[in-house]
Short mmCIF file of C-alpha atoms in Angstrom, two decimals:
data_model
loop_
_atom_site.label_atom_id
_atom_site.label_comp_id
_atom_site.label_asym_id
_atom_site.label_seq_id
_atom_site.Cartn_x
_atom_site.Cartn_y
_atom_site.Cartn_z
CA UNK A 940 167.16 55.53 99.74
CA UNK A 941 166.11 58.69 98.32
CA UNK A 942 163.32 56.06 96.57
CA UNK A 943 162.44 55.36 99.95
CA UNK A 944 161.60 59.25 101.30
CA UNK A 945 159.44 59.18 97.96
CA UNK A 946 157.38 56.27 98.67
CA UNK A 947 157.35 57.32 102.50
CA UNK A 948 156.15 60.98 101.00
CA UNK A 949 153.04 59.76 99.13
CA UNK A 950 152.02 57.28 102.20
CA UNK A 951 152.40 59.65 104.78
CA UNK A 952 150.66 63.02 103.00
CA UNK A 953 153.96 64.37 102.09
CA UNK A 954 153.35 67.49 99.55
CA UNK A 955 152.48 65.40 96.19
CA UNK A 956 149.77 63.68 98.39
CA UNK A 957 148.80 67.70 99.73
CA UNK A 958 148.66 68.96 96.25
CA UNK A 959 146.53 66.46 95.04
CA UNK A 960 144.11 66.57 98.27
CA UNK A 961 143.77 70.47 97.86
CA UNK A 962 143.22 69.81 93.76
CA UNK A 963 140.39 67.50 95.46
CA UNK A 964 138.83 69.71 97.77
CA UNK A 965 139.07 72.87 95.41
CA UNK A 966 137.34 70.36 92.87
CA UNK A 967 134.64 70.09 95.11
CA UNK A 968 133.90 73.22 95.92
CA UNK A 969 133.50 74.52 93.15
CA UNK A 970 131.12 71.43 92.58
CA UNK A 971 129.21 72.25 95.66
CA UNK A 972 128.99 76.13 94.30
CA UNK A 973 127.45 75.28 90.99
CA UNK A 974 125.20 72.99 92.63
CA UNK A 975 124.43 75.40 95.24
CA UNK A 976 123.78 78.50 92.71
CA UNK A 977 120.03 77.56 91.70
CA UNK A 978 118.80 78.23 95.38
CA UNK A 979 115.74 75.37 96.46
CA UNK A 980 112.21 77.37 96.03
CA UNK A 981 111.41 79.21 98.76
CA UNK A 982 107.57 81.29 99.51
CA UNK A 983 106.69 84.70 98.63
CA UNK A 984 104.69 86.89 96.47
CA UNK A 985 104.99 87.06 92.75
CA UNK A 986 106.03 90.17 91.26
CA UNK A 987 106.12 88.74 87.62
CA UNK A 988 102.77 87.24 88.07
CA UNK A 989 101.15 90.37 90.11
CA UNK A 990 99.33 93.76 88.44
CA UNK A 991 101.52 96.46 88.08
CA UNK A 992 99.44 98.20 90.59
CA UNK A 993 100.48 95.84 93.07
CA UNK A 994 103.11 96.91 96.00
CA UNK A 995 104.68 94.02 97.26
CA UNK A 996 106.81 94.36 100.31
CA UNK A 997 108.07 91.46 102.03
CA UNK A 998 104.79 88.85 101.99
CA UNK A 999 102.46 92.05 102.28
CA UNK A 1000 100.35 92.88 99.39
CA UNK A 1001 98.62 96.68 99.29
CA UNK A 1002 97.70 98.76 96.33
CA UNK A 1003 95.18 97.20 94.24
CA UNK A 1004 94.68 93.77 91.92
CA UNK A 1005 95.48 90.83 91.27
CA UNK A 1006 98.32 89.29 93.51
CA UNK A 1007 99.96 85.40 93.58
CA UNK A 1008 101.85 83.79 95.60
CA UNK A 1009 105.34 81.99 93.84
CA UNK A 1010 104.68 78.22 94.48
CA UNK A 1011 102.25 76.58 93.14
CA UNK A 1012 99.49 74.47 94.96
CA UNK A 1013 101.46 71.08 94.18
CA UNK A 1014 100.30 68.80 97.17
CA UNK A 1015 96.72 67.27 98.35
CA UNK A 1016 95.72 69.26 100.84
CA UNK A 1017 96.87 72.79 102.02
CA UNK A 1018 96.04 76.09 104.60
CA UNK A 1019 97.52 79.37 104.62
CA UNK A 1020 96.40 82.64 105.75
CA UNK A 1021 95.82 86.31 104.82
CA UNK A 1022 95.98 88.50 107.81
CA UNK A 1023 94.36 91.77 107.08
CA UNK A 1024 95.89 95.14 108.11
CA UNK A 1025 93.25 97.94 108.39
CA UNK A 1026 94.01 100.13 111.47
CA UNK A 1027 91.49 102.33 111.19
CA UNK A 1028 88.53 99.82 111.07
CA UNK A 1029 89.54 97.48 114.30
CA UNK A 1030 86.91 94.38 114.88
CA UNK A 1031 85.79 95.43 118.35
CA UNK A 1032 85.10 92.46 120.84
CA UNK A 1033 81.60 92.99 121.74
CA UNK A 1034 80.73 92.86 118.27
CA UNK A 1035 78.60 89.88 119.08
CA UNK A 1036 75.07 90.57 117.54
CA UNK A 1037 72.27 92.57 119.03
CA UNK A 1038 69.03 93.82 117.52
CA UNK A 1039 71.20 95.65 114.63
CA UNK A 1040 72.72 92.47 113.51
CA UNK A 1041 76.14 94.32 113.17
CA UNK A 1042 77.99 90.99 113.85
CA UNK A 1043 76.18 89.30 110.51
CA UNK A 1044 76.54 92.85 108.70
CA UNK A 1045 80.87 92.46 109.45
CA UNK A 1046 81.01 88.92 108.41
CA UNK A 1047 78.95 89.20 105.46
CA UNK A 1048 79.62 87.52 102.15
CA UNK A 1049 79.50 88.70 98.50
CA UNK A 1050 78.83 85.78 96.23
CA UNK A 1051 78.94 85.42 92.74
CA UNK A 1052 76.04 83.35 92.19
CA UNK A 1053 72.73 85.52 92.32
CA UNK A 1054 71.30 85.76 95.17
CA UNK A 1055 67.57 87.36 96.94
CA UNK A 1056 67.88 90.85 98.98
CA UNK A 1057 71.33 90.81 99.45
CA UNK A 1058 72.60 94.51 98.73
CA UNK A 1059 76.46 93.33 99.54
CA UNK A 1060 76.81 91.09 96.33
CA UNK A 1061 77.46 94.62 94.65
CA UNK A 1062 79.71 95.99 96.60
CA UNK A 1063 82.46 96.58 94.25
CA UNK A 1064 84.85 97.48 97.35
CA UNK A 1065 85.11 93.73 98.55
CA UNK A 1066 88.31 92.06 99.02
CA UNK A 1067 88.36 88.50 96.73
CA UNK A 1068 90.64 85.18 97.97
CA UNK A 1069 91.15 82.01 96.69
CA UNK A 1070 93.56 80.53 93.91
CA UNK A 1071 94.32 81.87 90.00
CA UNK A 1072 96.31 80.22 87.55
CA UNK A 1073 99.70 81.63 85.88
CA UNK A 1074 99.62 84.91 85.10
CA UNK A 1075 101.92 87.24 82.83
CA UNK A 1076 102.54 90.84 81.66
CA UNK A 1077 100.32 89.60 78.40
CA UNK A 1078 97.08 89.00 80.72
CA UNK A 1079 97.33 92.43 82.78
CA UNK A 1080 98.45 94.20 79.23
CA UNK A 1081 95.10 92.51 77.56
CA UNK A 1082 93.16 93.55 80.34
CA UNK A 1083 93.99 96.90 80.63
CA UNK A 1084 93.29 97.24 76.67
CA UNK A 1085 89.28 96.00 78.01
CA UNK A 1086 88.95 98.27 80.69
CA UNK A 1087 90.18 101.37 78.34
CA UNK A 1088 87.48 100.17 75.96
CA UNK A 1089 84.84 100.39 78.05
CA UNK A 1090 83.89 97.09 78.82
CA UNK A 1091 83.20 95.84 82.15
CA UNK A 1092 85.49 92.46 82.91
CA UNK A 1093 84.16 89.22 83.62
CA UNK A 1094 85.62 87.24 86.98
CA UNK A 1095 86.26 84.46 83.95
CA UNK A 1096 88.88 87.84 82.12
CA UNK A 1097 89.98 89.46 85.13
CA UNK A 1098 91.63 86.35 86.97
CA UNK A 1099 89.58 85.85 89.93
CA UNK A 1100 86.95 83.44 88.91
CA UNK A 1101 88.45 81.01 91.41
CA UNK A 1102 87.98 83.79 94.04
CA UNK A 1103 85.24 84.92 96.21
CA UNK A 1104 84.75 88.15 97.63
CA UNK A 1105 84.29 88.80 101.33
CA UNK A 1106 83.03 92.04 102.18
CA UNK A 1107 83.61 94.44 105.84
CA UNK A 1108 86.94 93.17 107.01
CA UNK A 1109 88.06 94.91 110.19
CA UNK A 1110 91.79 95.07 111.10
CA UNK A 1111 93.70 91.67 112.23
CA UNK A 1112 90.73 89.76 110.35
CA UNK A 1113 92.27 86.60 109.76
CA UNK A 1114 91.03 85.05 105.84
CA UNK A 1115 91.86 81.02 106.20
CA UNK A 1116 91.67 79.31 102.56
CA UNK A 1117 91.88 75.44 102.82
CA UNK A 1118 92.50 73.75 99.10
CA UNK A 1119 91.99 70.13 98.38
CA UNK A 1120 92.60 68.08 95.12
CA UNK A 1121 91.99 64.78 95.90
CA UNK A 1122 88.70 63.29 95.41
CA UNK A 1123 86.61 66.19 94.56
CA UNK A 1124 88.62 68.96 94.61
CA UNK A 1125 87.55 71.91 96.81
CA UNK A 1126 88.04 75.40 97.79
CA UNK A 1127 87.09 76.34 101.50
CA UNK A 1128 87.39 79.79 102.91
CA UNK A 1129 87.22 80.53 107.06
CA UNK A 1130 87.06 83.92 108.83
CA UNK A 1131 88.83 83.88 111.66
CA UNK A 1132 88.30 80.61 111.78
CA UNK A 1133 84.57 80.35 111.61
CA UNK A 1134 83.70 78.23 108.00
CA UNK A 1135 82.11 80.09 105.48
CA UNK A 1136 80.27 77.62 103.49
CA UNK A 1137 78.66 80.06 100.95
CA UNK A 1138 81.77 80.22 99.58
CA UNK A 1139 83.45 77.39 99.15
CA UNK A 1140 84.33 76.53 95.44
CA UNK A 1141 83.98 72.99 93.86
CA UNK A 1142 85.62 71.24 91.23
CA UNK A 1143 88.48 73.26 89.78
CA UNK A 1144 91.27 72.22 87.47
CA UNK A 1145 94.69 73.09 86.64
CA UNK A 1146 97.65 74.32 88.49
CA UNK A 1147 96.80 76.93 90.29
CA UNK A 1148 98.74 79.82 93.35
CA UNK A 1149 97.47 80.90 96.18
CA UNK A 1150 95.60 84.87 95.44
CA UNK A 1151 94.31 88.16 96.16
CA UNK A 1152 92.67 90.63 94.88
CA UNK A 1153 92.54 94.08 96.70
CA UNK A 1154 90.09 96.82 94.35
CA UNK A 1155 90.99 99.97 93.79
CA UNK A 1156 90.10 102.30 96.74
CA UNK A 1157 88.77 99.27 99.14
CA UNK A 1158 87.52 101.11 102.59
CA UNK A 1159 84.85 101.12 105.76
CA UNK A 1160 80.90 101.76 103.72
CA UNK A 1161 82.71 101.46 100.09
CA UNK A 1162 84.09 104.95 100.30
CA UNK A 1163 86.95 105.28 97.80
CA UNK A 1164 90.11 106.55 99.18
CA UNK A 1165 93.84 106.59 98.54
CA UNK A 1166 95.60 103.21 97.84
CA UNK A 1167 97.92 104.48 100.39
CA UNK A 1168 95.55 105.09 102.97
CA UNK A 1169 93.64 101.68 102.09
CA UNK A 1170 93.99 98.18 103.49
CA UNK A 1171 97.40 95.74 103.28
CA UNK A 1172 97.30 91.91 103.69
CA UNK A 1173 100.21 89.30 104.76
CA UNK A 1174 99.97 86.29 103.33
CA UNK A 1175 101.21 83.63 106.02
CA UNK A 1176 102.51 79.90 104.80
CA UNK A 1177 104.14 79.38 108.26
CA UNK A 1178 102.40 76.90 110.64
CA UNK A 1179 104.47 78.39 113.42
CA UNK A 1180 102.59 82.20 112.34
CA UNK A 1181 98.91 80.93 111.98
CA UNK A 1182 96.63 82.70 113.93
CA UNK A 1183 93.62 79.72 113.50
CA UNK A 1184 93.28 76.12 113.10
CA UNK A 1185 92.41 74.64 109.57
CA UNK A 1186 89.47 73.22 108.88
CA UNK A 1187 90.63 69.71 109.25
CA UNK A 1188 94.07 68.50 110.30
CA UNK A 1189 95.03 67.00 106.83
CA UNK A 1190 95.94 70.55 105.46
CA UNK A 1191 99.31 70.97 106.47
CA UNK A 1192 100.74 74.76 105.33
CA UNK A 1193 101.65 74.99 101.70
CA UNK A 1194 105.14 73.28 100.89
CA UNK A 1195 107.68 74.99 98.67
CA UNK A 1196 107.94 72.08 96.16
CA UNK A 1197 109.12 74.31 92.91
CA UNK A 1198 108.15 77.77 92.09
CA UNK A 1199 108.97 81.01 90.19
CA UNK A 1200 110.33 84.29 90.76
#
């Protein structure tokens, strides 16, 4: 009988069958936690990969040099956004072009490549977007050790030769950068949403994260001034946040396949 009350025990969740359930279920939860303790790759800002004269708050970059983003650019096509901050220097709406050209003067663009008559390629106050590759504590140390020598860095040394500068933002400018890598691999830059084809960027290699570069003392004329009275930009992965439309619809926002801290 008392055979019975045994066998009745284990078929009806008597306590053996509730010790061995919670033995079960406190086996896999601590499964679950150690699966669950490497959390999936989310977007931000690198602060291993950034200068140390970077401030990083949140997805805002201020301060001055060379700033990444934590995932890399892993998929075909992708769009995000820098959303400039700038108060003091708002875009005004009738900003539309008379006889003293001051619309082409705000949406002028410093390029690299040499150029006739165009006094903005110097202007050593202009913001620079596009991609960089990996950086580490080894690259800003090294390039710090240049700059105390004397010499003057190269895009190629200081990071940003997969940048372009664009000079005279005004506050809520909105910086677009579309990256392909299919085909022939591109680099496309929009200001607020208007294409800037003088910039784009072709044929580039390598894993690469989205950047920014922010010089020291970047302000309205190229007047130096504090880096905490200077500009801050957000960079923006969200589709839901974008204030303009890519450039075609096959860049989808940046996805968060893998990244680091």
């Amino acid at each position: 009988m008392g055979a019975c009350c045994s066998c009745f025990d284990a078929i009806s969740g008597g306590k053996h069958s509730s010790q061995n359930g919670s033995s079960s279920t406190e086996m896999t939860s601590r499964n679950n936690t150690s699966k669950g303790s490497i959390p999936p790759p989310a977007h931000g800002l690198s602060r291993a990969m950034s200068a140390p004269t970077i401030r990083l708050q949140g997805f805002t970059v201020s301060g001055s040099g060379l700033a990444l983003a934590k995932i890399p650019i892993e998929q075909d096509a992708a769009y995000w956004e820098w959303h400039v901050d700038l108060p003091g220097l708002p875009r005004h709406p009738d900003d539309n072009g008379d006889e003293n050209d001051d619309e082409d003067r705000m949406h002028s663009v410093n390029m690299d490549e040499d150029t006739d008559n165009n006094d903005d390629e110097d202007d050593p106050y202009a913001l620079k977007f596009g991609v960089a590759t990996r950086k580490d504590r080894h690259f800003y140390k090294s390039l710090e050790n240049v700059e105390e020598e004397g010499d003057e860095a190269s895009s190629r040394d200081d990071g940003t030769v997969l940048m372009r500068p664009i000079a005279n933002l005004r506050h809520n400018d909105v910086i677009g950068v579309a990256v392909q890598q299919s085909d022939l691999p591109m680099i496309q830059f929009l200001l607020n949403g208007e294409p800037l084809p003088e910039c784009t960027i072709n044929r580039f290699r390598g894993t690469v994260y989205p950047a920014v570069y922010i010089p020291p003392g970047a302000a309205e004329g190229g007047d130096r001034i504090d880096d905490d009275e200077g500009i801050s930009l957000t960079a923006e992965f969200d589709e839901d946040h974008f204030r303009e439309m890519s450039p075609h619809a096959r860049f989808g926002p940046l996805l968060a396949a893998r990244g680091i801290l």
